[in-house]
C-alpha positions as a Python dict, from the first residue, in 0.01 Angstrom:
ca = {
    (1, 'M'): (0, 0, 0),
    (2, 'A'): (355, 96, -82),
    (3, 'A'): (409, 438, -229),
    (4, 'P'): (471, 432, -604),
    (5, 'I'): (833, 442, -704),
    (6, 'P'): (904, 767, -888),
    (7, 'A'): (1007, 724, -1246),
    (8, 'K'): (1380, 744, -1287),
    (9, 'K'): (1484, 1066, -1456),
    (10, 'S'): (1690, 1032, -1768),
    (11, 'L'): (2001, 1235, -1833),
    (12, 'A'): (1797, 1434, -2085),
    (13, 'D'): (1545, 1522, -1809),
    (14, 'E'): (1816, 1632, -1569),
    (15, 'R'): (2008, 1831, -1829),
    (16, 'P'): (1749, 1919, -2092),
    (17, 'N'): (1987, 2122, -2308),
    (18, 'E'): (2293, 1901, -2290),
    (19, 'F'): (2239, 1706, -2610),
    (20, 'E'): (2125, 2008, -2812),
    (21, 'F'): (2426, 2204, -2688),
    (22, 'A'): (2667, 1922, -2772),
    (23, 'Q'): (2532, 1902, -3126),
    (24, 'L'): (2554, 2277, -3175),
    (25, 'A'): (2906, 2289, -3030),
    (26, 'A'): (3023, 2025, -3277),
    (27, 'A'): (2853, 2205, -3567),
    (28, 'L'): (2997, 2546, -3471),
    (29, 'A'): (3347, 2401, -3439),
    (30, 'E'): (3323, 2236, -3781),
    (31, 'L'): (3187, 2557, -3933),
    (32, 'G'): (3468, 2763, -3780),
    (33, 'R'): (3736, 2533, -3920),
    (34, 'G'): (3570, 2554, -4261),
    (35, 'F'): (3563, 2934, -4251),
    (36, 'Y'): (3931, 2934, -4153),
    (37, 'R'): (4018, 2723, -4456),
    (38, 'R'): (3835, 2971, -4681),
    (39, 'G'): (4023, 3268, -4535),
    (40, 'W'): (3718, 3416, -4365),
    (41, 'A'): (3831, 3368, -4003),
    (42, 'L'): (4210, 3354, -3988),
    (43, 'G'): (4397, 3328, -3660),
    (44, 'T'): (4177, 3420, -3366),
    (45, 'S'): (3938, 3636, -3570),
    (46, 'G'): (3564, 3574, -3599),
    (47, 'N'): (3305, 3437, -3359),
    (48, 'F'): (3005, 3213, -3409),
    (49, 'S'): (2690, 3137, -3212),
    (50, 'A'): (2370, 2934, -3223),
    (51, 'L'): (2060, 2942, -3006),
    (52, 'V'): (2017, 2653, -2763),
    (53, 'T'): (1685, 2775, -2620),
    (54, 'R'): (1500, 3105, -2655),
    (55, 'D'): (1312, 3098, -2324),
    (56, 'P'): (1517, 3107, -2115),
    (57, 'L'): (1770, 3247, -2360),
    (58, 'R'): (2072, 3020, -2389),
    (59, 'L'): (2335, 3069, -2657),
    (60, 'A'): (2621, 2844, -2769),
    (61, 'I'): (2914, 3065, -2869),
    (62, 'T'): (3285, 3042, -2938),
    (63, 'A'): (3521, 3127, -2656),
    (64, 'T'): (3762, 3418, -2696),
    (65, 'G'): (4116, 3412, -2832),
    (66, 'L'): (4102, 3083, -3021),
    (67, 'D'): (4264, 2980, -3347),
    (68, 'K'): (3961, 2905, -3565),
    (69, 'G'): (4159, 2652, -3767),
    (70, 'L'): (4190, 2441, -3452),
    (71, 'L'): (3839, 2495, -3318),
    (72, 'S'): (3684, 2199, -3133),
    (73, 'P'): (3355, 2146, -2945),
    (74, 'E'): (3537, 2207, -2614),
    (75, 'H'): (3596, 2564, -2731),
    (76, 'I'): (3223, 2641, -2736),
    (77, 'V'): (3055, 2770, -2419),
    (78, 'Q'): (2690, 2820, -2331),
    (79, 'I'): (2584, 3161, -2200),
    (80, 'D'): (2264, 3314, -2072),
    (81, 'A'): (2100, 3644, -2165),
    (82, 'S'): (2345, 3834, -1940),
    (83, 'K'): (2654, 3668, -2093),
    (84, 'N'): (2707, 3449, -1787),
    (85, 'V'): (2869, 3114, -1868),
    (86, 'I'): (2629, 2828, -1798),
    (87, 'V'): (2829, 2546, -1955),
    (88, 'G'): (3204, 2543, -2011),
    (89, 'S'): (3510, 2686, -1838),
    (90, 'L'): (3638, 2929, -2101),
    (91, 'R'): (3555, 3298, -2139),
    (92, 'P'): (3307, 3379, -2416),
    (93, 'S'): (3394, 3614, -2698),
    (94, 'D'): (3393, 3981, -2597),
    (95, 'E'): (3142, 4031, -2879),
    (96, 'A'): (2890, 3796, -2720),
    (97, 'V'): (2676, 4099, -2631),
    (98, 'L'): (2649, 4178, -3002),
    (99, 'H'): (2534, 3824, -3079),
    (100, 'L'): (2274, 3849, -2803),
    (101, 'A'): (2152, 4181, -2944),
    (102, 'V'): (2110, 4036, -3295),
    (103, 'V'): (1929, 3731, -3156),
    (104, 'R'): (1681, 3957, -2979),
    (105, 'L'): (1632, 4221, -3247),
    (106, 'C'): (1622, 3991, -3552),
    (107, 'A'): (1466, 3682, -3389),
    (108, 'A'): (1779, 3502, -3510),
    (109, 'A'): (1878, 3152, -3405),
    (110, 'S'): (2237, 3181, -3525),
    (111, 'V'): (2480, 3471, -3564),
    (112, 'L'): (2807, 3441, -3755),
    (113, 'H'): (3090, 3694, -3771),
    (114, 'T'): (3375, 3669, -4024),
    (115, 'H'): (3687, 3878, -4090),
    (116, 'S'): (3752, 3837, -4460),
    (117, 'I'): (3979, 4064, -4664),
    (118, 'W'): (3689, 4184, -4881),
    (119, 'S'): (3454, 4271, -4596),
    (120, 'T'): (3735, 4465, -4428),
    (121, 'L'): (3829, 4657, -4744),
    (122, 'L'): (3475, 4744, -4850),
    (123, 'S'): (3374, 4845, -4499),
    (124, 'E'): (3643, 5113, -4520),
    (125, 'T'): (3577, 5211, -4882),
    (126, 'Y'): (3208, 5290, -4817),
    (127, 'A'): (3227, 5394, -4451),
    (128, 'H'): (3165, 5759, -4536),
    (129, 'Q'): (2833, 5656, -4698),
    (130, 'G'): (2720, 5448, -4401),
    (131, 'G'): (2683, 5144, -4628),
    (132, 'F'): (2624, 5048, -4990),
    (133, 'W'): (2378, 4869, -5216),
    (134, 'I'): (2454, 4539, -5389),
    (135, 'E'): (2225, 4461, -5682),
    (136, 'G'): (2188, 4265, -6003),
    (137, 'Y'): (2365, 3946, -5899),
    (138, 'E'): (2202, 3603, -5920),
    (139, 'M'): (2365, 3505, -5592),
    (140, 'L'): (2142, 3752, -5409),
    (141, 'K'): (1868, 3489, -5439),
    (142, 'G'): (2052, 3286, -5176),
    (143, 'L'): (1945, 3537, -4911),
    (144, 'A'): (1627, 3466, -4716),
    (145, 'N'): (1309, 3585, -4890),
    (146, 'V'): (1492, 3716, -5198),
    (147, 'R'): (1337, 3587, -5521),
    (148, 'T'): (1508, 3784, -5798),
    (149, 'H'): (1853, 3900, -5904),
    (150, 'E'): (1701, 4248, -5935),
    (151, 'H'): (1686, 4270, -5556),
    (152, 'R'): (1877, 4562, -5400),
    (153, 'E'): (2051, 4469, -5077),
    (154, 'W'): (2161, 4751, -4848),
    (155, 'L'): (2467, 4655, -4643),
    (156, 'P'): (2497, 4901, -4352),
    (157, 'I'): (2837, 4989, -4206),
    (158, 'V'): (2874, 5053, -3833),
    (159, 'E'): (3175, 5234, -3689),
    (160, 'N'): (3385, 4988, -3491),
    (161, 'S'): (3454, 5037, -3121),
    (162, 'Q'): (3614, 4851, -2832),
    (163, 'D'): (3329, 4979, -2613),
    (164, 'M'): (3088, 4687, -2646),
    (165, 'A'): (2798, 4872, -2478),
    (166, 'L'): (2832, 5158, -2727),
    (167, 'L'): (2868, 4919, -3019),
    (168, 'E'): (2560, 4724, -2906),
    (169, 'R'): (2356, 5046, -2905),
    (170, 'E'): (2482, 5149, -3251),
    (171, 'I'): (2401, 4808, -3394),
    (172, 'G'): (2056, 4824, -3240),
    (173, 'L'): (1989, 5160, -3404),
    (174, 'T'): (2121, 5032, -3737),
    (175, 'L'): (1900, 4723, -3732),
    (176, 'Q'): (1596, 4929, -3638),
    (177, 'A'): (1667, 5167, -3927),
    (178, 'H'): (1717, 4878, -4173),
    (179, 'P'): (1482, 4600, -4059),
    (180, 'T'): (1508, 4403, -4386),
    (181, 'A'): (1889, 4389, -4386),
    (182, 'H'): (2046, 4044, -4387),
    (183, 'A'): (2378, 4165, -4248),
    (184, 'F'): (2595, 4460, -4152),
    (185, 'L'): (2966, 4540, -4163),
    (186, 'L'): (3181, 4673, -3881),
    (187, 'R'): (3427, 4926, -4022),
    (188, 'R'): (3776, 4782, -4081),
    (189, 'H'): (3655, 4475, -3897),
    (190, 'G'): (3424, 4233, -4073),
    (191, 'L'): (3082, 4091, -4154),
    (192, 'Y'): (2793, 4002, -3921),
    (193, 'T'): (2503, 3798, -4055),
    (194, 'W'): (2240, 3567, -3908),
    (195, 'G'): (1961, 3322, -3985),
    (196, 'H'): (1663, 3136, -3844),
    (197, 'D'): (1898, 2840, -3792),
    (198, 'L'): (2268, 2764, -3826),
    (199, 'A'): (2231, 2632, -4182),
    (200, 'Q'): (2067, 2953, -4305),
    (201, 'A'): (2323, 3172, -4129),
    (202, 'K'): (2606, 2969, -4289),
    (203, 'R'): (2442, 3012, -4631),
    (204, 'H'): (2420, 3386, -4575),
    (205, 'V'): (2792, 3401, -4496),
    (206, 'E'): (2872, 3212, -4818),
    (207, 'I'): (2643, 3432, -5030),
    (208, 'L'): (2759, 3759, -4881),
    (209, 'E'): (3129, 3675, -4886),
    (210, 'F'): (3090, 3584, -5254),
    (211, 'L'): (2912, 3912, -5328),
    (212, 'L'): (3167, 4113, -5132),
    (213, 'E'): (3455, 3957, -5321),
    (214, 'V'): (3287, 4004, -5660),
    (215, 'S'): (3206, 4367, -5579),
    (216, 'G'): (3555, 4436, -5450),
    (217, 'R'): (3732, 4273, -5744),
    (218, 'A'): (3506, 4448, -5995),
    (219, 'Y'): (3567, 4782, -5827),
    (220, 'G'): (3943, 4731, -5830),
    (221, 'Q'): (3972, 4600, -6185),
    (222, 'A'): (3742, 4853, -6348),
    (223, 'G'): (3838, 5146, -6130),
    (224, 'R'): (3470, 5216, -6073),
    (225, 'E'): (3166, 5070, -5901),
    (226, 'V'): (3020, 4762, -6069),
    (227, 'G'): (2707, 4610, -5914),
    (228, 'V'): (2745, 4841, -5615),
    (229, 'R'): (2548, 5159, -5550),
    (230, 'T'): (2573, 5408, -5265),
    (231, 'Q'): (2233, 5566, -5335),
}
């Protein structure tokens, strides 16, 4: 009897992550262009990632040095847990190690980093306090597991550094100290937030950027803190 002919492997069998990665790359590129239009990731600022698989860890992330207004799926690379490029020919963002840290520590499936004017200004204004509270706003209910406008959201501020290993450690300590935080700010740099999927992470960016702008404008117009507490 002739040996059975092995079933022909499909492209999906040979490259199990290819289709998922392609979808995520397209979504990240579209998101980046949208954030550019809203002034949250001008020029080459900002970086965005989404989990392809958790075991083994594979992350789709923007390459470095790209104009986010011109972002395309070809500008997204896939990296492993050690930041090695698995798919793509470009170099990943230098901050990829920070994305990997947030994915591990927060069980996140997407990490988004923006460079808006308001996140930059407020991260300097409250740097000496190590962060600040935002409370009383209805928009807080857009954050995961928040059910009331009376919620108090602590937004930690981490000192910025070009030493990514040092910055990774500082972020790890901050997230361990504030396990319920939805985000943190890098001083004079910008916002990091995350979610259990790309849609939730995008929503968190929209909610937090709104709250940062409201808080910043209220502070400037009134000459005092409105809806923001440091204690």
